[in-house]
CSV table of C-alpha atoms and ligand atoms in Angstrom, one decimal:
chain,number,residue,atom,x,y,z
G,1,MET,CA,47.4,47.2,29.4
G,2,LYS,CA,47.5,50.4,31.6
G,3,LEU,CA,44.7,50.9,33.3
G,4,THR,CA,44.2,54.1,35.3
G,5,ALA,CA,41.1,54.7,37.5
G,6,HIS,CA,39.2,58.4,37.3
G,7,ALA,CA,41.5,59.4,34.4
G,8,ASP,CA,41.7,62.9,33.5
G,9,LEU,CA,40.5,63.4,30.1
G,10,SER,CA,41.6,67.0,29.0
G,11,ALA,CA,44.3,65.8,27.3
G,12,LEU,CA,42.5,63.1,25.3
G,13,ASN,CA,39.9,65.4,23.8
G,14,THR,CA,40.7,68.5,21.3
G,15,PHE,CA,38.1,70.9,22.7
G,16,SER,CA,40.3,70.0,26.2
G,17,LEU,CA,37.2,69.9,28.3
G,18,ALA,CA,37.7,68.5,31.7
G,19,ALA,CA,35.8,65.5,32.1
G,20,ARG,CA,37.1,62.2,33.5
G,21,CYS,CA,35.8,58.7,33.2
G,22,ARG,CA,35.6,55.7,35.8
G,23,TRP,CA,38.5,53.8,34.2
G,24,LEU,CA,41.3,54.3,31.1
G,25,ALA,CA,42.8,51.9,29.0
G,26,GLU,CA,45.5,52.1,27.0
G,27,LEU,CA,45.0,49.3,24.3
G,28,THR,CA,48.5,49.0,22.4
G,29,ARG,CA,47.8,45.4,21.3
G,30,VAL,CA,45.0,43.5,19.5
G,31,ASP,CA,45.4,40.7,21.6
G,32,GLU,CA,44.3,42.6,25.1
G,33,LEU,CA,41.2,42.6,24.1
G,34,PRO,CA,39.8,39.0,25.0
G,35,SER,CA,41.0,40.1,28.7
G,36,LEU,CA,39.7,43.4,28.4
G,37,MET,CA,36.8,41.8,27.7
G,38,ALA,CA,36.0,39.3,30.3
G,39,THR,CA,37.1,41.5,33.0
G,40,PRO,CA,34.5,41.4,35.4
G,41,GLU,CA,34.8,44.8,36.8
G,42,PHE,CA,33.8,46.0,33.5
G,43,LEU,CA,31.3,43.6,32.3
G,44,GLY,CA,27.7,45.6,31.7
G,45,GLN,CA,29.4,48.8,32.0
G,46,PRO,CA,29.5,51.7,29.4
G,47,ARG,CA,32.6,51.7,27.0
G,48,LEU,CA,34.1,54.5,24.9
G,49,ILE,CA,36.8,53.8,22.2
G,50,LEU,CA,38.6,57.1,21.8
G,51,GLY,CA,41.3,57.9,19.0
G,52,GLY,CA,42.3,61.4,18.9
G,53,GLY,CA,39.4,62.7,20.8
G,54,SER,CA,39.0,65.2,17.7
G,55,ASN,CA,35.1,64.9,16.9
G,56,LEU,CA,33.7,64.6,20.5
G,57,LEU,CA,32.2,66.8,22.8
G,58,PHE,CA,31.9,65.3,26.5
G,59,THR,CA,28.9,66.7,28.0
G,60,CYS,CA,29.9,65.5,31.3
G,61,ASP,CA,32.0,62.9,33.1
G,62,PHE,CA,32.2,59.2,31.6
G,63,GLU,CA,30.9,56.6,34.0
G,64,GLY,CA,32.3,54.0,32.4
G,65,LEU,CA,35.3,52.4,30.5
G,66,VAL,CA,37.0,54.6,28.0
G,67,ILE,CA,39.4,52.7,25.7
G,68,HIS,CA,42.0,54.7,24.2
G,69,ASN,CA,43.5,53.3,21.2
G,70,ARG,CA,46.7,53.0,20.7
G,71,LEU,CA,47.2,50.2,17.8
G,72,ARG,CA,50.4,51.5,15.8
G,73,GLY,CA,51.5,49.8,12.7
G,74,ILE,CA,51.6,50.6,8.9
G,75,GLN,CA,52.1,47.8,6.0
G,76,VAL,CA,52.1,48.4,2.3
G,77,GLU,CA,51.9,45.6,-0.4
G,78,ASP,CA,52.3,45.9,-4.1
G,79,GLY,CA,48.9,44.8,-5.2
G,80,GLY,CA,49.7,45.3,-9.0
G,81,ASP,CA,48.3,48.4,-10.0
G,82,HIS,CA,47.3,49.4,-6.2
G,83,TRP,CA,49.4,50.2,-3.3
G,84,LEU,CA,47.4,48.1,-0.4
G,85,LEU,CA,47.8,49.6,2.8
G,86,GLN,CA,47.4,47.7,6.4
G,87,VAL,CA,47.1,50.7,8.9
G,88,ALA,CA,46.8,50.5,12.9
G,89,ALA,CA,43.8,52.1,14.2
G,90,GLY,CA,46.1,54.0,16.4
G,91,GLU,CA,48.2,55.9,14.0
G,92,SER,CA,48.0,59.6,12.9
G,93,TRP,CA,45.3,60.1,10.1
G,94,HIS,CA,47.6,63.3,9.2
G,95,GLU,CA,51.0,61.3,9.8
G,96,LEU,CA,49.7,58.4,7.7
G,97,VAL,CA,48.9,61.3,4.3
G,98,CYS,CA,52.8,62.1,5.1
G,99,HIS,CA,54.0,59.0,5.0
G,100,THR,CA,52.4,57.8,1.7
G,101,LEU,CA,53.3,60.9,-0.1
G,102,ALA,CA,56.6,60.5,0.9
G,103,GLN,CA,56.9,57.0,-0.1
G,104,GLY,CA,55.6,57.9,-3.6
G,105,MET,CA,51.8,56.7,-2.9
G,106,PRO,CA,49.8,59.9,-3.8
G,107,GLY,CA,46.0,59.4,-3.4
G,108,LEU,CA,45.6,61.1,0.0
G,109,GLU,CA,47.0,64.4,-0.5
G,110,ASN,CA,43.2,66.1,-0.1
G,111,LEU,CA,42.4,64.7,3.2
G,112,ALA,CA,45.9,66.5,4.5
G,113,LEU,CA,45.9,67.5,8.5
G,114,ILE,CA,42.7,66.2,9.3
G,115,PRO,CA,43.1,65.8,13.1
G,116,GLY,CA,42.2,62.3,14.4
G,117,THR,CA,43.4,58.6,14.2
G,118,VAL,CA,43.0,56.3,11.3
G,119,GLY,CA,40.2,54.2,13.6
G,120,ALA,CA,38.5,57.2,13.6
G,121,ALA,CA,38.4,57.8,9.9
G,122,PRO,CA,35.6,55.3,8.6
G,123,VAL,CA,33.4,56.1,11.4
G,124,GLN,CA,32.6,59.4,10.2
G,125,ASN,CA,33.6,58.7,6.6
G,126,ILE,CA,36.3,61.9,6.8
G,127,GLY,CA,36.3,64.1,3.8
G,128,ALA,CA,37.7,67.2,2.5
G,129,TYR,CA,38.2,69.2,-0.6
G,130,GLY,CA,36.6,66.7,-2.7
G,131,VAL,CA,37.7,63.4,-1.3
G,132,GLU,CA,36.5,61.0,1.3
G,133,LEU,CA,38.1,58.3,2.7
G,134,ALA,CA,34.9,55.7,0.9
G,135,SER,CA,37.1,56.5,-2.3
G,136,PHE,CA,39.9,54.4,-0.6
G,137,CYS,CA,39.0,52.1,2.0
G,138,ARG,CA,39.2,48.5,1.1
G,139,HIS,CA,38.0,47.1,4.3
G,140,VAL,CA,38.0,48.3,8.2
G,141,ASP,CA,39.1,45.4,10.7
G,142,THR,CA,37.6,44.9,13.9
G,143,PHE,CA,36.7,43.4,17.2
G,144,ASN,CA,33.5,42.4,17.8
G,145,TRP,CA,32.8,42.8,21.7
G,146,HIS,CA,29.7,40.4,21.6
G,147,THR,CA,31.2,37.0,19.9
G,148,GLY,CA,35.1,38.1,21.1
G,149,GLN,CA,36.3,37.2,17.4
G,150,GLN,CA,38.1,39.7,15.1
G,151,GLU,CA,36.0,40.5,12.4
G,152,ARG,CA,36.8,42.0,8.7
G,153,ILE,CA,34.3,44.3,7.5
G,154,PRO,CA,34.3,44.9,3.4
G,155,ALA,CA,34.0,48.6,2.3
G,156,GLU,CA,30.6,47.8,0.6
G,157,ALA,CA,29.4,46.5,3.9
G,158,CYS,CA,30.4,49.5,5.6
G,159,ARG,CA,27.5,52.1,4.5
G,160,PHE,CA,29.7,55.1,4.0
G,161,GLY,CA,27.9,58.4,3.7
G,162,TYR,CA,28.2,61.9,4.0
G,163,ARG,CA,30.3,62.1,7.7
G,164,ASP,CA,28.6,58.5,8.1
G,165,SER,CA,28.9,55.0,8.2
G,166,ILE,CA,27.6,51.5,10.1
G,167,PHE,CA,30.1,52.3,12.5
G,168,LYS,CA,27.9,55.0,14.1
G,169,HIS,CA,24.8,53.0,13.9
G,170,ASP,CA,24.4,49.2,14.2
G,171,TYR,CA,28.0,48.6,14.8
G,172,GLN,CA,28.5,51.4,17.2
G,173,GLU,CA,28.3,49.3,20.4
G,174,SER,CA,29.3,45.9,19.1
G,175,HIS,CA,32.5,46.2,17.2
G,176,LEU,CA,35.9,48.3,17.9
G,177,ILE,CA,38.0,49.4,14.9
G,178,THR,CA,41.6,47.7,15.2
G,179,ALA,CA,42.7,49.0,11.7
G,180,VAL,CA,42.1,49.9,8.7
G,181,GLY,CA,42.6,48.8,4.5
G,182,LEU,CA,43.1,51.1,1.9
G,183,ALA,CA,44.1,51.0,-2.1
G,184,LEU,CA,45.7,53.9,-3.3
G,185,PRO,CA,45.5,53.7,-7.1
G,186,LYS,CA,49.1,53.8,-8.7
G,187,ALA,CA,47.5,55.3,-11.5
G,188,TRP,CA,47.2,58.9,-9.7
G,189,LEU,CA,43.9,61.2,-10.3
G,190,PRO,CA,44.2,64.3,-9.1
G,191,VAL,CA,40.9,65.7,-7.6
G,192,LEU,CA,40.6,69.6,-8.4
G,193,GLY,CA,37.2,70.4,-8.1
G,194,TYR,CA,37.4,72.8,-4.8
G,195,GLY,CA,38.2,76.3,-5.7
G,196,PRO,CA,42.0,76.7,-4.9
G,197,LEU,CA,43.0,73.3,-5.9
G,198,GLY,CA,41.7,74.1,-9.8
G,199,ALA,CA,44.0,77.1,-9.8
G,200,LEU,CA,47.1,75.1,-9.8
G,201,ALA,CA,49.3,75.6,-12.8
G,202,ALA,CA,51.2,72.3,-11.7
G,203,PRO,CA,48.8,70.2,-9.8
G,204,THR,CA,51.2,67.5,-8.4
G,205,PRO,CA,50.1,65.6,-5.5
G,206,GLN,CA,52.8,67.8,-3.1
G,207,ALA,CA,51.5,71.1,-4.8
G,208,ILE,CA,47.8,69.6,-3.7
G,209,PHE,CA,49.3,68.9,-0.5
G,210,GLU,CA,50.4,72.2,0.2
G,211,THR,CA,47.8,74.1,-0.8
G,212,VAL,CA,45.1,72.0,1.7
G,213,CYS,CA,47.4,72.6,4.2
G,214,ALA,CA,47.8,76.3,3.7
G,215,THR,CA,43.6,76.4,3.0
G,216,ARG,CA,42.9,74.3,6.5
G,217,MET,CA,45.7,76.3,8.1
G,218,ALA,CA,43.8,80.0,7.1
G,219,LYS,CA,40.8,78.7,8.1
G,220,LEU,CA,40.7,76.0,10.9
G,221,PRO,CA,42.1,76.7,14.0
G,222,ASP,CA,44.8,74.1,15.0
G,223,PRO,CA,43.1,72.2,18.0
G,224,ALA,CA,46.7,72.3,20.0
G,225,VAL,CA,46.6,76.1,20.3
G,226,LEU,CA,42.7,76.8,20.4
G,227,GLY,CA,40.4,73.8,21.3
G,228,ASN,CA,37.9,72.9,18.6
G,229,ALA,CA,36.5,69.5,17.1
G,230,GLY,CA,36.2,70.9,13.2
G,231,SER,CA,33.1,71.5,11.8
G,232,PHE,CA,30.7,71.6,14.8
G,233,PHE,CA,27.4,70.9,12.3
G,234,LYS,CA,27.0,69.1,9.1
G,235,ASN,CA,26.6,70.8,5.9
G,236,PRO,CA,22.5,70.3,5.9
G,237,VAL,CA,20.8,68.2,3.1
G,238,VAL,CA,17.5,69.8,2.2
G,239,SER,CA,15.1,69.4,-1.0
G,240,ALA,CA,16.1,70.7,-4.3
G,241,ALA,CA,13.0,73.0,-4.2
G,242,GLN,CA,14.1,74.7,-0.8
G,243,ALA,CA,17.0,75.2,-1.8
G,244,ASP,CA,16.1,77.0,-5.3
G,245,ALA,CA,13.7,78.9,-2.7
G,246,LEU,CA,16.5,80.0,-0.4
G,247,LYS,CA,18.8,80.9,-3.4
G,248,GLU,CA,16.1,83.1,-5.1
G,249,ARG,CA,16.3,84.8,-1.8
G,250,TRP,CA,20.0,84.6,-0.8
G,251,PRO,CA,21.7,84.3,-4.1
G,252,THR,CA,24.9,84.1,-2.8
G,253,LEU,CA,24.0,81.4,-0.9
G,254,PRO,CA,26.6,78.0,-1.3
G,255,VAL,CA,24.5,75.2,-2.7
G,256,TYR,CA,26.1,71.9,-3.7
G,257,GLY,CA,24.1,68.9,-5.5
G,258,ALA,CA,23.7,66.1,-3.1
G,259,GLY,CA,21.8,63.4,-5.2
G,260,GLU,CA,18.6,63.5,-6.9
G,261,GLY,CA,16.4,66.2,-6.2
G,262,GLN,CA,18.1,67.0,-3.0
G,263,SER,CA,21.3,69.9,-2.2
G,264,LYS,CA,23.7,70.2,0.4
G,265,LEU,CA,23.9,74.0,1.9
G,266,ALA,CA,27.0,75.4,3.4
G,267,ALA,CA,26.1,75.5,7.0
G,268,GLY,CA,29.0,78.0,7.6
G,269,TRP,CA,27.6,80.6,5.2
G,270,LEU,CA,24.2,80.2,7.0
G,271,ILE,CA,25.8,80.6,10.7
G,272,ASP,CA,27.8,83.8,9.2
G,273,GLN,CA,25.0,85.6,7.8
G,274,CYS,CA,23.2,85.4,11.2
G,275,GLY,CA,26.0,87.7,12.3
G,276,LEU,CA,27.4,85.1,14.7
G,277,LYS,CA,31.1,84.9,13.6
G,278,GLY,CA,33.1,85.9,16.7
G,279,PHE,CA,29.8,85.5,19.0
G,280,ALA,CA,30.8,83.9,22.4
G,281,ILE,CA,29.0,82.4,25.6
G,282,GLY,CA,31.6,82.4,28.5
G,283,GLY,CA,34.9,80.5,27.1
G,284,ALA,CA,33.0,78.9,23.8
G,285,GLN,CA,33.0,81.0,20.6
G,286,VAL,CA,31.9,80.8,17.3
G,287,HIS,CA,35.6,80.8,15.1
G,288,GLY,CA,36.1,84.3,13.6
G,289,GLN,CA,37.3,82.5,10.3
G,290,GLN,CA,35.2,79.7,9.7
G,291,ALA,CA,31.6,79.9,11.4
G,292,LEU,CA,30.9,76.5,10.9
G,293,VAL,CA,33.8,75.9,13.8
G,294,LEU,CA,32.8,76.4,17.3
G,295,VAL,CA,36.0,76.8,20.0
G,296,ASN,CA,37.2,76.8,23.4
G,297,ARG,CA,38.9,80.3,23.4
G,298,GLY,CA,39.9,79.3,27.2
G,299,GLY,CA,38.4,77.8,30.4
G,300,ALA,CA,35.4,76.6,28.1
G,301,THR,CA,32.7,74.5,29.7
G,302,ALA,CA,30.5,71.7,28.3
G,303,VAL,CA,27.6,73.6,29.2
G,304,GLU,CA,28.6,77.0,27.6
G,305,LEU,CA,29.4,75.1,24.3
G,306,ILE,CA,26.2,73.3,24.4
G,307,ALA,CA,24.1,76.4,25.1
G,308,LEU,CA,26.0,78.0,22.1
G,309,ALA,CA,25.5,75.3,19.7
G,310,ALA,CA,21.7,75.4,20.6
G,311,HIS,CA,22.1,79.6,20.4
G,312,VAL,CA,23.7,79.1,16.7
G,313,ARG,CA,21.0,75.9,15.7
G,314,ASP,CA,18.4,78.2,16.8
G,315,ALA,CA,19.3,81.5,15.0
G,316,VAL,CA,19.9,79.8,11.7
G,317,GLN,CA,16.4,78.0,11.7
G,318,GLN,CA,14.6,81.2,12.6
G,319,ARG,CA,16.5,82.9,9.6
G,320,PHE,CA,16.4,80.3,7.2
G,321,GLY,CA,14.0,77.3,8.5
G,322,VAL,CA,16.7,75.0,8.0
G,323,LEU,CA,17.7,72.7,11.0
G,324,LEU,CA,21.5,71.9,11.3
G,325,GLU,CA,22.3,68.6,12.7
G,326,HIS,CA,25.6,68.8,14.8
G,327,GLU,CA,28.7,66.7,13.1
G,328,VAL,CA,30.5,66.7,16.5
G,329,ARG,CA,29.5,63.7,18.8
G,330,PHE,CA,28.3,64.2,22.2
G,331,MET,CA,29.1,62.2,24.7
G,332,GLY,CA,26.9,61.6,27.8
G,333,ALA,CA,27.5,60.0,31.1
G,334,SER,CA,26.9,56.2,29.8
G,335,GLY,CA,26.9,56.6,25.6
G,336,GLU,CA,26.2,59.0,22.8
G,337,THR,CA,24.3,61.8,23.4
G,338,TRP,CA,22.2,64.8,21.3
G,339,LEU,CA,22.0,68.5,21.8
G,340,ASP,CA,17.7,67.8,22.1
G,341,GLU,CA,18.4,65.3,24.7
G,342,VAL,CA,21.1,67.7,26.9
G,343,LEU,CA,18.9,70.5,26.4
G,344,ALA,CA,16.0,69.0,27.4
T,401,EPU,N1,31.4,80.2,4.6
T,401,EPU,C1,31.0,81.7,4.8
T,401,EPU,N2,31.5,81.6,5.8
T,401,EPU,C2,32.1,81.0,6.8
T,401,EPU,C3,32.5,79.6,6.7
T,401,EPU,C4,32.3,79.2,5.0
T,401,EPU,O1,30.6,82.4,3.9
T,401,EPU,O2,32.2,81.2,8.3
T,401,EPU,C5,31.2,79.9,3.1
T,401,EPU,C6,32.5,79.5,2.3
T,401,EPU,O3,33.0,81.0,1.7
T,401,EPU,C7,32.1,78.9,1.1
T,401,EPU,C8,31.1,77.7,2.0
T,401,EPU,O4,30.6,78.5,2.9
T,401,EPU,O5,31.6,79.3,-0.1
T,401,EPU,C9,32.1,76.3,2.3
T,401,EPU,O6,32.9,77.1,3.3
T,401,EPU,P1,34.0,76.1,3.0
T,401,EPU,O7,34.5,75.5,1.7
T,401,EPU,O8,35.1,76.1,4.6
T,401,EPU,O9,34.1,74.2,3.6
T,401,EPU,P2,32.5,73.6,4.5
T,401,EPU,O10,31.7,73.0,3.6
T,401,EPU,O11,32.1,74.7,5.6
T,401,EPU,C10,33.5,71.1,4.6
T,401,EPU,C11,34.0,70.1,5.6
T,401,EPU,C12,35.0,70.6,6.6
T,401,EPU,C13,35.9,70.3,5.3
T,401,EPU,C14,35.8,71.5,4.3
T,401,EPU,C15,36.7,71.6,2.7
T,401,EPU,C16,31.7,69.5,6.7
T,401,EPU,C17,30.6,69.6,7.6
T,401,EPU,N3,32.7,70.3,6.6
T,401,EPU,O12,33.3,72.8,5.5
T,401,EPU,O13,35.4,69.4,7.2
T,401,EPU,O14,37.1,70.8,5.5
T,401,EPU,O15,34.3,71.5,3.3
T,401,EPU,O16,35.9,70.3,2.2
T,401,EPU,O17,31.3,68.5,5.7
T,401,EPU,C18,35.2,68.7,9.5
T,401,EPU,O18,34.5,67.6,9.0
T,401,EPU,O19,35.7,68.9,10.8
T,401,EPU,C19,36.0,69.5,8.3
T,401,EPU,C20,36.4,70.8,8.7
C-alpha cells in the first residue's frame, strides 16, 4: 500500500481546495486493511475514507490518516429475474452506469453523471431524476475497524433516507465500505417522472441516459472545469402546513410530497429568489445556472466557501423562514464538522 506523509489533497476533492493530511494511504486491496488497522502510528488517529471527494469540503488540513479507496472490480451474476452486481467501492459511479447500459443491463440510467465512487453512493443514498440508489441496493460490504472483520450489511439495515444512511451515523467511524451489491431487474421499468424525461417519445434506457446527461451538463458545472460538490444544500423538508403557507405567498415555489404531513421545497428556487445566482465572496460563487451549487471560480479558500454558505443560508432564512442544511459534508481537522460549528 502506498503511504504518503503530509500529502496534498487538492486533486482528491472536487472543490479543488488546497488542504493537506498527515498521512495518505492508497487502498487497493481489502486484505491490506488489517495491517493498516494495526499500524501503531495510526492507532487512535482520526481517519477519513475518501472516494471521489465529490461531496466534501475540507474546512482546514486533516490531522490524521486519509484512506483513498481505490478498490476496483465489477462482477456480474445472472440471478434469474435480476442481474446481480458486486462492485468494488473505488469504481467510478458514472463508469458503472455506462458499463451496465453497454452490457444490456439497464436501470441506472437516471443516475448517470453523478460524480464520485460506488462506495460513496450508499453513504448519502445518491439520487437524481426520480431514482435513488436504495431502489437497487442489495447489500453493502464493509470492513469493521472495531472488530477487524469484514461485514455484509443488508440493504434493509442501511436505513436509507433522503441523502441519508446508517453510514453517516452509527457506522460512520466503524465501517469502511469495500463493495456494493446491486440488483437490476431484467424487466426494465423506466422512471419518467422528471419533466424532460416524460417528454421523450421513445423512452429507451439510452434515450433516458442521454437526456439525463444533457440536463445535468446544462445545469450542473463539471467539477473538472469549475470546482464544486453538486448540490450544496439539501432540499428542506417542512410541515405541509408551512409549505402551503409559503405556496400561497409565492405560488411558483416548487413543492414535492415528502411523506405524511411533510413537504420538500426546492432549495435552488429559494436561493435563486433571494437574487443570489452569481453572487460571490472571493473565489467562492453561487453558480449562475443552478443556485443550489456553490463553485470555486478560481483560487477559492475554505473560509470563502464557508462565508458564502453562511450568507446563502441566512438570506433564505430571513426571506422565507426556512433553514437550509448543507448536503456537502464538512471535514474539520479531526473529523466531520458543520457550518454552525466552523462559524462559532
Ligand atoms: N430552481 C430554480 N432556480 C435554481 C435552481 C432550481 O428556480 O437556481 C428550481 C427549478 O426550476 C426546479 C426546482 O428548483 O423547479 C428544482 O431544481 P432541479 O430540478 O434542478 O433539482 P434540485 O432539486 O435543485 C435535486 C438534487 C440533485 C439532482 C436533481 C435532479 C438535492 C439536494 N439535489 O436538485 O442532486 O440531480 O434534483 O433530480 O436533492 C446532488 O445531490 O448533488 C444533486 C445534484
